[in-house]
Coordinates of C-alpha atoms and ligand atoms in Angstrom, one line a residue:
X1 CA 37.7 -23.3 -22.8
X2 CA 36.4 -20.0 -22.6
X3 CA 38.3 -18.7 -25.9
X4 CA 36.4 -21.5 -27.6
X5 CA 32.8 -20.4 -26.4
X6 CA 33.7 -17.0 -27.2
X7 CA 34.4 -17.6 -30.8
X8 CA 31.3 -19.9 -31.0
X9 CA 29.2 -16.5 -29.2
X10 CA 31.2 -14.1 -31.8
X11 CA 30.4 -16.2 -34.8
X12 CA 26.7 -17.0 -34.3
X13 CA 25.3 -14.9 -37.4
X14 CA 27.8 -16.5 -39.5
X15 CA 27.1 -19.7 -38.3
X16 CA 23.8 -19.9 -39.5
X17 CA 24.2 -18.3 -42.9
X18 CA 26.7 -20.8 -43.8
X19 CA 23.8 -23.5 -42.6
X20 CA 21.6 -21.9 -45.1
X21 CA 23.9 -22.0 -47.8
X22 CA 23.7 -26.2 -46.8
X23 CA 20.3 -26.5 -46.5
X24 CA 19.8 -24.8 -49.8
X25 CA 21.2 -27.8 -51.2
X26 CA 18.5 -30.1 -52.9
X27 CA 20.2 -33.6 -52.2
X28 CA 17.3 -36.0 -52.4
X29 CA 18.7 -39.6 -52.5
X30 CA 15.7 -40.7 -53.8
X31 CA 15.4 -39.1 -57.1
X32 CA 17.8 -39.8 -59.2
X33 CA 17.1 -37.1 -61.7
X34 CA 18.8 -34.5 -58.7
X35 CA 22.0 -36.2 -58.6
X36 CA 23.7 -33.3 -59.5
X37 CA 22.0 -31.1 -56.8
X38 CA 23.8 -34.0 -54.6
X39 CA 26.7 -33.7 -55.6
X40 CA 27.5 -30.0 -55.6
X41 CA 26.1 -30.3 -52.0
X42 CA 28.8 -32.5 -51.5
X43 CA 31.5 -30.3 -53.3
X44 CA 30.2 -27.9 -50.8
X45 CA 30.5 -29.8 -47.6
X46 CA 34.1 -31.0 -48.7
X47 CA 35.3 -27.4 -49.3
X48 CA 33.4 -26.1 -45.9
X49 CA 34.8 -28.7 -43.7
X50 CA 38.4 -27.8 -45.7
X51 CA 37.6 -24.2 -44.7
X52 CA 37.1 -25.1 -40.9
X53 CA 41.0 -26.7 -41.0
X54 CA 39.9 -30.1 -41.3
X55 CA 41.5 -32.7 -44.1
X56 CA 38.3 -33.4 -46.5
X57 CA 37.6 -35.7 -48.9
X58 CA 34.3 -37.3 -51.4
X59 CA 34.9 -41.0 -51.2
X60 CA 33.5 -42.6 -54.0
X61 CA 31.2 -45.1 -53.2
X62 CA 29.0 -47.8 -55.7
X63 CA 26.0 -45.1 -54.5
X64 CA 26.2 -41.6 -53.4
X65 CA 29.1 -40.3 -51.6
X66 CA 30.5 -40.5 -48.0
X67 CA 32.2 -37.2 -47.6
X68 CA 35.1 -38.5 -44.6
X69 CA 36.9 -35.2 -42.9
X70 CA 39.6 -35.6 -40.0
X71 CA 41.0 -33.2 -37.6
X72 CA 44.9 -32.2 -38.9
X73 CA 47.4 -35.2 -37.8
X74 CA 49.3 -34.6 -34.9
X75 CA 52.0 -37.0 -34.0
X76 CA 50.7 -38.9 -30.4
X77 CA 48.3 -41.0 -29.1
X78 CA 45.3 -40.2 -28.4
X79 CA 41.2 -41.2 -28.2
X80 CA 39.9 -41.2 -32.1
X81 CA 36.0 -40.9 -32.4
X82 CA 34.1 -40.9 -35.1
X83 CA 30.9 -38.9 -35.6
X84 CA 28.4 -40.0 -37.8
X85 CA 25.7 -38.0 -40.2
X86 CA 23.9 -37.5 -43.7
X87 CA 23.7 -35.1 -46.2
X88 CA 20.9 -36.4 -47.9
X89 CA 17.2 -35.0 -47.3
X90 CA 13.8 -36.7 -48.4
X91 CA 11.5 -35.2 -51.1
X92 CA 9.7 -32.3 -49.5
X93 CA 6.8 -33.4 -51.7
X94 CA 4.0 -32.7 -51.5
X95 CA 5.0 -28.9 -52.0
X96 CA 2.0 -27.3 -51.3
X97 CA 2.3 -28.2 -48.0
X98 CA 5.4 -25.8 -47.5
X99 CA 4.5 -22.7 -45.8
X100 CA 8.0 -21.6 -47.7
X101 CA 9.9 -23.0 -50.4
X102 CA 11.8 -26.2 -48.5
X103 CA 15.6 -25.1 -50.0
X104 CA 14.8 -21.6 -48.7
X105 CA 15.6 -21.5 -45.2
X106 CA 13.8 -19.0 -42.6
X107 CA 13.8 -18.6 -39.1
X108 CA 10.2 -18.7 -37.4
X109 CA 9.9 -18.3 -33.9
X110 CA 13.4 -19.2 -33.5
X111 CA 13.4 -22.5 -35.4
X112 CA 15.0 -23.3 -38.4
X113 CA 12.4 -24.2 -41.6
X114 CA 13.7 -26.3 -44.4
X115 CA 14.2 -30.1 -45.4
X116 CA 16.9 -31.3 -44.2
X117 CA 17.4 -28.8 -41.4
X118 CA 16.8 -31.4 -38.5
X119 CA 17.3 -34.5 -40.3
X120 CA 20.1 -34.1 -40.4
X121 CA 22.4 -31.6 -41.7
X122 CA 21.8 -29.6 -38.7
X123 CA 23.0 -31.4 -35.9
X124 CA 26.4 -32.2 -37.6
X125 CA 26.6 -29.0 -38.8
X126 CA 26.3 -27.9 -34.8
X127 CA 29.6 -30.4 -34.9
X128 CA 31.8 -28.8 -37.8
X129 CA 31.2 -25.8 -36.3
X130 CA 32.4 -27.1 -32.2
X131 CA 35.5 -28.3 -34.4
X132 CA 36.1 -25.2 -36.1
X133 CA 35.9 -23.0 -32.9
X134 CA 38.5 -25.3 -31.6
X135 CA 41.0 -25.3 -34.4
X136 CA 40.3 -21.8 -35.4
X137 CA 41.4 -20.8 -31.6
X138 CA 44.5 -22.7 -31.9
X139 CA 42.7 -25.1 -29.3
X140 CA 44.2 -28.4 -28.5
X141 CA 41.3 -30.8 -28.6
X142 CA 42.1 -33.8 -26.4
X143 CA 41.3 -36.2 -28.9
X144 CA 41.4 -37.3 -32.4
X145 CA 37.8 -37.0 -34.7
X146 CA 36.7 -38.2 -37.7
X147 CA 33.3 -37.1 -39.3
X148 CA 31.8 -39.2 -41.4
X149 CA 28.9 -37.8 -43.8
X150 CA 27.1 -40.6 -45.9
X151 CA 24.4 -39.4 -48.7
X152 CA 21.9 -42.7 -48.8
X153 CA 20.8 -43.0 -45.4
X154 CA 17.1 -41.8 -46.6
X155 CA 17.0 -44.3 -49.2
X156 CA 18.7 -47.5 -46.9
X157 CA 22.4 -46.9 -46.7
X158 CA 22.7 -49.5 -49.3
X159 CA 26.7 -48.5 -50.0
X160 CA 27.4 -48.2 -46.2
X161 CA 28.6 -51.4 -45.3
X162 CA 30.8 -51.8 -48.0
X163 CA 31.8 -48.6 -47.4
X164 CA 32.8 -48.9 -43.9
X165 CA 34.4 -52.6 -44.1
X166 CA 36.8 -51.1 -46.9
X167 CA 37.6 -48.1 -44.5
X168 CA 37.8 -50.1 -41.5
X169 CA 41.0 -48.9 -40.2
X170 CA 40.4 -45.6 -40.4
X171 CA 37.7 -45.9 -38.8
X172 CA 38.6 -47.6 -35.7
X173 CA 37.6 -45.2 -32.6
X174 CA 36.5 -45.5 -29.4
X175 CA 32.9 -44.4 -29.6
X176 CA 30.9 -43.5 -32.3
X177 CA 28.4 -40.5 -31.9
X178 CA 25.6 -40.8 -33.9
X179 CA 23.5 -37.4 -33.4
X180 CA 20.7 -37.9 -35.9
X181 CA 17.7 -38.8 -33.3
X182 CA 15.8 -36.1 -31.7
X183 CA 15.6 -35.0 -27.6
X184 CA 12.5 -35.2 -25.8
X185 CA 11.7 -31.5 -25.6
X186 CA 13.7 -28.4 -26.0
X187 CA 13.7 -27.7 -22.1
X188 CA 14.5 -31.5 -21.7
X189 CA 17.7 -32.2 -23.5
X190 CA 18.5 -35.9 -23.7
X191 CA 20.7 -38.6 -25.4
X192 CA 19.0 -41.3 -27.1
X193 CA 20.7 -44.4 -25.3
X194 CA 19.2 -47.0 -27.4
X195 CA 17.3 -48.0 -30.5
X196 CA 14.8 -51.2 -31.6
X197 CA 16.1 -53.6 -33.6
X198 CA 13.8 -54.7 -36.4
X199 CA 12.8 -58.2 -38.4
X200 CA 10.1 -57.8 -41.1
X201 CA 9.2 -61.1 -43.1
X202 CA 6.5 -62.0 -45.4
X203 CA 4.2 -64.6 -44.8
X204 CA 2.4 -66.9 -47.5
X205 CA -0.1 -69.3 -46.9
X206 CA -0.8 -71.0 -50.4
X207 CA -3.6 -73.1 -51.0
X208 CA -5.6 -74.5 -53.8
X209 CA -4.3 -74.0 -57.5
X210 CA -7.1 -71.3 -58.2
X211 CA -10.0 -69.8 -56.2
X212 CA -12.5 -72.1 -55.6
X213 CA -16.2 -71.4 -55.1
X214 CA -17.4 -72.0 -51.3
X215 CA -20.5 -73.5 -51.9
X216 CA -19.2 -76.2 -53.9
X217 CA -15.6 -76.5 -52.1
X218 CA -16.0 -74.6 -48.8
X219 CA -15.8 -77.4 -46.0
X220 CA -13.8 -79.7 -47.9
X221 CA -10.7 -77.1 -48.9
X222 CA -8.9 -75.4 -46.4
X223 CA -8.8 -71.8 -46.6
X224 CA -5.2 -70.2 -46.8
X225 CA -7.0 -66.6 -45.8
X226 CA -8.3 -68.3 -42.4
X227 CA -5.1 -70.0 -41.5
X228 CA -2.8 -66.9 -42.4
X229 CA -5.4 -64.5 -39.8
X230 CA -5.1 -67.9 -37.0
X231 CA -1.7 -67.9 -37.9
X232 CA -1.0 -64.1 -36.9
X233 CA -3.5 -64.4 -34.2
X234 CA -0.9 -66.6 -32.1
X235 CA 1.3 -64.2 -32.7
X236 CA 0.2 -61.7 -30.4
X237 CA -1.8 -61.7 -27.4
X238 CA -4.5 -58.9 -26.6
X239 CA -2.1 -56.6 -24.7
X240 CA 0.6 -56.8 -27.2
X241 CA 2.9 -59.3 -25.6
X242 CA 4.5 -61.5 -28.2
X243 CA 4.0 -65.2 -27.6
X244 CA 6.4 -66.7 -29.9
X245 CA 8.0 -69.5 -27.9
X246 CA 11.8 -68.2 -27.2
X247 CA 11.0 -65.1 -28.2
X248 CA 11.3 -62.7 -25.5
X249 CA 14.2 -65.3 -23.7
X250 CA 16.8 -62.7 -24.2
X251 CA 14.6 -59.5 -23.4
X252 CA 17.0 -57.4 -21.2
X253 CA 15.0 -56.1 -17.8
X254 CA 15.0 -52.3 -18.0
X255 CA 17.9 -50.6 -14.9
X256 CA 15.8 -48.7 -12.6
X257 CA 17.7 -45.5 -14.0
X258 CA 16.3 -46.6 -17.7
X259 CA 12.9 -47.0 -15.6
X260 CA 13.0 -43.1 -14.4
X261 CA 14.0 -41.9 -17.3
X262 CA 11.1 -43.5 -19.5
X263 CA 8.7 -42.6 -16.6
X264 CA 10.0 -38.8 -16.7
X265 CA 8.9 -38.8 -20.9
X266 CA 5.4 -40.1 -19.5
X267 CA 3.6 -37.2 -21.1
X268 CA 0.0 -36.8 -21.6
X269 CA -1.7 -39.9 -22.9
X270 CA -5.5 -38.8 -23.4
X271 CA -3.2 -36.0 -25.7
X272 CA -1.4 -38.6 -27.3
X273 CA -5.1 -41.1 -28.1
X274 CA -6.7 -37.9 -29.1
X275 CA -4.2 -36.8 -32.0
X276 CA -4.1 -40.3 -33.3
X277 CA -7.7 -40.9 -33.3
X278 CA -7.8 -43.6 -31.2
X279 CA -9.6 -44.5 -28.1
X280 CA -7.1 -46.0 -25.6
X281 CA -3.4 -47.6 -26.0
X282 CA -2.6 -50.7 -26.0
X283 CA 0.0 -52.4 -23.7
X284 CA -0.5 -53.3 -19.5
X285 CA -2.1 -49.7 -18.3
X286 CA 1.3 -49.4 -15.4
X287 CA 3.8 -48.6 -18.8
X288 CA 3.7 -45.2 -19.7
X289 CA 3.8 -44.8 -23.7
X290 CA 7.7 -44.3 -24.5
X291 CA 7.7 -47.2 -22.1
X292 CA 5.9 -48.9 -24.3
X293 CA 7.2 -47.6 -27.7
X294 CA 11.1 -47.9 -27.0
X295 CA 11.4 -51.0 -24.1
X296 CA 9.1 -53.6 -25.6
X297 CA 9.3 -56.0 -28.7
X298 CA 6.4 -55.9 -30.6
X299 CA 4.8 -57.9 -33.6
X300 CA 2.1 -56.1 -36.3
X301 CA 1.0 -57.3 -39.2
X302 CA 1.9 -54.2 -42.2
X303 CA -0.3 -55.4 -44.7
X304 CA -2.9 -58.5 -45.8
X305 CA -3.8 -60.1 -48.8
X306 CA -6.2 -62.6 -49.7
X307 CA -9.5 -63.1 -51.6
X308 CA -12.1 -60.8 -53.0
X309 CA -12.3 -57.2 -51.4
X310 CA -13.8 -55.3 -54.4
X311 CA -17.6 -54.2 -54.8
X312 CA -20.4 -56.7 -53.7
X313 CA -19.8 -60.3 -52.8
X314 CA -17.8 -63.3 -54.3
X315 CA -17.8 -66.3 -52.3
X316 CA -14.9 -68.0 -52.7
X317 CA -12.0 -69.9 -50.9
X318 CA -8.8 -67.7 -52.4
X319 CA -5.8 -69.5 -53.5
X320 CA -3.8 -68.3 -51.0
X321 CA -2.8 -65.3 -48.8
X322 CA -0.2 -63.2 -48.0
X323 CA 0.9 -60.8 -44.8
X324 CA 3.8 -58.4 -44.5
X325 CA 4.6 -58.5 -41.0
X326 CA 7.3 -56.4 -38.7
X327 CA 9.1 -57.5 -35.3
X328 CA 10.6 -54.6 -33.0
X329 CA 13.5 -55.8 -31.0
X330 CA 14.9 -54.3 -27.9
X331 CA 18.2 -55.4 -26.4
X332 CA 19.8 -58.1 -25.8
X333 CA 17.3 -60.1 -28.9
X334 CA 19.1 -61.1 -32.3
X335 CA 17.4 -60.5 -35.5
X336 CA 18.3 -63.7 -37.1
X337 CA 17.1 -65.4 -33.6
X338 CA 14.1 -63.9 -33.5
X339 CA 13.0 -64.2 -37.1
X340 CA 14.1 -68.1 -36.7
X341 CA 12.0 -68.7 -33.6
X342 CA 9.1 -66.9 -35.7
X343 CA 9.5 -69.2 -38.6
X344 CA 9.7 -72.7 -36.7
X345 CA 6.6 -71.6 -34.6
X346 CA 4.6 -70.4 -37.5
X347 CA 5.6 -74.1 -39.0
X348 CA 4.5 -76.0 -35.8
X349 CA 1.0 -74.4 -36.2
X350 CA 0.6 -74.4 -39.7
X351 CA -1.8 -77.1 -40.7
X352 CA -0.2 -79.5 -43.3
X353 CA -3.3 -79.3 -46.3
X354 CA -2.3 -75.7 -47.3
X355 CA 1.4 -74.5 -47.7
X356 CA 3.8 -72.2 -46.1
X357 CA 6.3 -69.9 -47.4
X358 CA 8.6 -67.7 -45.2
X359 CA 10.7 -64.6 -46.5
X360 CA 12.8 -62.5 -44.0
X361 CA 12.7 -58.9 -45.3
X362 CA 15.2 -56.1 -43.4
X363 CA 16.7 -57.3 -40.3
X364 CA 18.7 -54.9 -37.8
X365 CA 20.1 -55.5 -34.2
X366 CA 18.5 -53.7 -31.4
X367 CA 21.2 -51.4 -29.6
X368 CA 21.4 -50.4 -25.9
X369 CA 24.4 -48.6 -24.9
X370 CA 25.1 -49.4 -20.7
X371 CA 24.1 -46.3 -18.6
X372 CA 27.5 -46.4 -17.0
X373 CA 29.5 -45.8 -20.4
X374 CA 32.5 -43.4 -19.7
X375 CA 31.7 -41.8 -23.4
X376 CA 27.8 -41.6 -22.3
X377 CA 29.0 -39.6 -18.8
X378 CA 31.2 -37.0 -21.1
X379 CA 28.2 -36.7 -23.6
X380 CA 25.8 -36.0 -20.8
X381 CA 28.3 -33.2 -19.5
X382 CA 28.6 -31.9 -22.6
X383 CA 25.0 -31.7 -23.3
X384 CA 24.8 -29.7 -19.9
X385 CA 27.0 -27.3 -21.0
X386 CA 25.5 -26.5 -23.9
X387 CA 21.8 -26.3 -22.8
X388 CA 22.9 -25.3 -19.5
X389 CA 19.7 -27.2 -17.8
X390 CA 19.7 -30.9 -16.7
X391 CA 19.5 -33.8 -18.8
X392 CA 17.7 -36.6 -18.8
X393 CA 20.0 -39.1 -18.4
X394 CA 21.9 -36.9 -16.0
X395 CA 21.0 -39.0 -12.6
X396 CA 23.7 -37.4 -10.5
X397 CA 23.0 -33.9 -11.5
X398 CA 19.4 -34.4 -11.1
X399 CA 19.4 -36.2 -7.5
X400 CA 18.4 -33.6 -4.8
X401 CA 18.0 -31.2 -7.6
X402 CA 14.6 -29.6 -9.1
X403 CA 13.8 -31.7 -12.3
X404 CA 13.0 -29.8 -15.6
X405 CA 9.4 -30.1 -16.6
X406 CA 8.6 -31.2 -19.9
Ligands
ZN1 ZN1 18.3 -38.9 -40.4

């Protein structure tokens, strides 16, 4: 292994000019008008990842994109991974805001400055350039790896599924490594073992056929605005808990190594209130707040609509209301489940003189990957390695051992 940390010492400098030449690629999904920028960014990544020895290709897709590169074939069996990143950046609007021009790299203090230098094209570039010290050393790596770069992931991945059902074959591995999260601090590396799932719906609570004037109506006509806010009131309780019925059924209890972990990020709370503006969390005062921002569902409401909110009064019973609303999972919940057991609980309550209308909105699966993964063990190694201090997840490295301040 040495020969292959030596070449990755030797080549730093280069290393991080080529990174520059990718960040100074303007690929914004979101704007069309820079297609172009996006794809000679991609004509770029295909002909660096060609230069590093790998097989490189632009698969067209009905969207931007996904550039797929592969080690060389070599006859044998062996474990295939795939890892996973994006090429896109967002906007770096609003411009003034830029201490330097966002498509001109720098190096301050040791960190890298421009769009897309942390989300993401730095972390996979980190693993092009592991690959390249490996095949560039005539290095036999012990397995089989397949990156796959998409260019929508900003703007919703909208080709991805498609995209990956058509290449489903090639795409078959035995772990997928997904480095576009971020670690707890830079003296406390970690690996993000799980992710919220999400349901967002819309809620509508339609009334009469026009606003109606509360002096002449008000006690008579129900009012869609007061039954949307009682509604969402019995959604929540005051700590935060959700109180769907069959909501939380399937809630997965946290391991006592997921507990140490989350209590290790506890951080400074009064720090945390003061930045936001606010005067205390929410949540049962024993959870710490990544406890409470990673391990519990939640419900909010995103956004309400009803009535007369301009200048001065108008005293009327509106129409009807509307909320946007949003539902965190955490493992083992179901989207589909969950936005279900909403709907028939919001119908129980719902009186029957106004009407009800449900839409589900995005819906994604929580994900929790088991602390005593194989793949998880090897990461954590890795990880070790390369920031040769312990790592969060690391419980046998870390017992008996002094633990890394954060
Ligand atoms: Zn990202």
């Amino acid at each position: 292994m040495s020969i292959v940390h030596d070449y990755l010492d030797a080549n730093q400098e280069r290393f991080v000019a080529e990174l520059f030449e990718y960040l100074q690629h303007a690929s914004i999904s979101t704007q069309s008008e820079r297609k172009q920028e996006l794809l000679a960014c991609v004509e770029w990544l295909v002909a660096h990842c060609r230069s590093i020895g790998l097989t490189a290709r632009a698969v067209e897709t009905s969207g931007n994109p996904v550039v797929l590169a592969q080690t060389p074939y070599r006859p044998g069996k062996r474990p295939h991974f795939v890892l996973y990143g994006h090429y896109d950046v967002q906007p770096p609007d609003p411009l003034s805001e830029w201490v330097s021009p966002p498509f001109s790299p720098v190096i301050e203090n040791g960190f890298i400055r421009a769009r897309g230098a942390s989300d993401n094209k730095g972390q996979h570039f980190a693993h092009l350039k592991a690959l390249e010290a490996y095949l560039h050393t005539g290095t036999e790596l012990p397995c089989d790896i397949t990156i796959m770069i998409e260019g929508e992931e900003e703007v919703g991945s909208h080709s991805l599924p498609t995209f990956l059902a058509a290449h489903k074959a090639e795409l078959a591995c035995s772990a997928l490594v997904i480095s576009d999260t971020t670690i707890p601090a830079i003296n406390l590396p970690g690996i993000t073992c799980a992710l919220r799932g999400l349901v967002s719906a819309e809620i509508h609570v339609i009334g009469p056929n026009r606003d109606l004037h509360s002096g002449i109506y008000g006690g008579a006509v129900e009012n869609p605005a007061m039954v949307l806010c009682q509604l969402l009131a019995r959604c929540r309780d005051e700590i935060g808990d959700v109180l769907i019925p069959s909501f939380n059924d399937t809630v997965r209890e946290l391991s006592s190594e997921e507990q140490a972990d989350l209590a290790r990020l506890g951080g400074d709370e009064t720090a945390f209130c003061q930045k936001l503006g606010v005067t205390g969390t929410l949540g049962l005062p024993t959870l710490n707040v990544p406890m409470k921002t990673t391990a519990k569902p939640t419900f909010e409401v995103n956004g309400l609509a009803a009535g007369y909110a301009g200048e001065g009064i108008k005293t009327i019973i509106p129409s009807s209301a509307v909320a946007k609303i949003s539902m965190r999972l955490v493992a083992d919940q179901h989207p589909k489940t969950a936005f279900n057991a909403l709907e028939n609980y919001l119908r129980s309550l719902c009186p029957a003189n106004v009407r009800l209308e449900i839409a589900a909105g995005f819906l994604a699966a929580p994900y929790s990957l088991d602390s005593t993964n194989p793949y998880l063990s090897a990461a954590i190694s890795a990880l070790r390695v390369a920031f040769i201090i312990p790592v969060l997840n690391d419980h046998k490295s870390l017992s008996g051992s002094p633990r890394v301040d954060s």
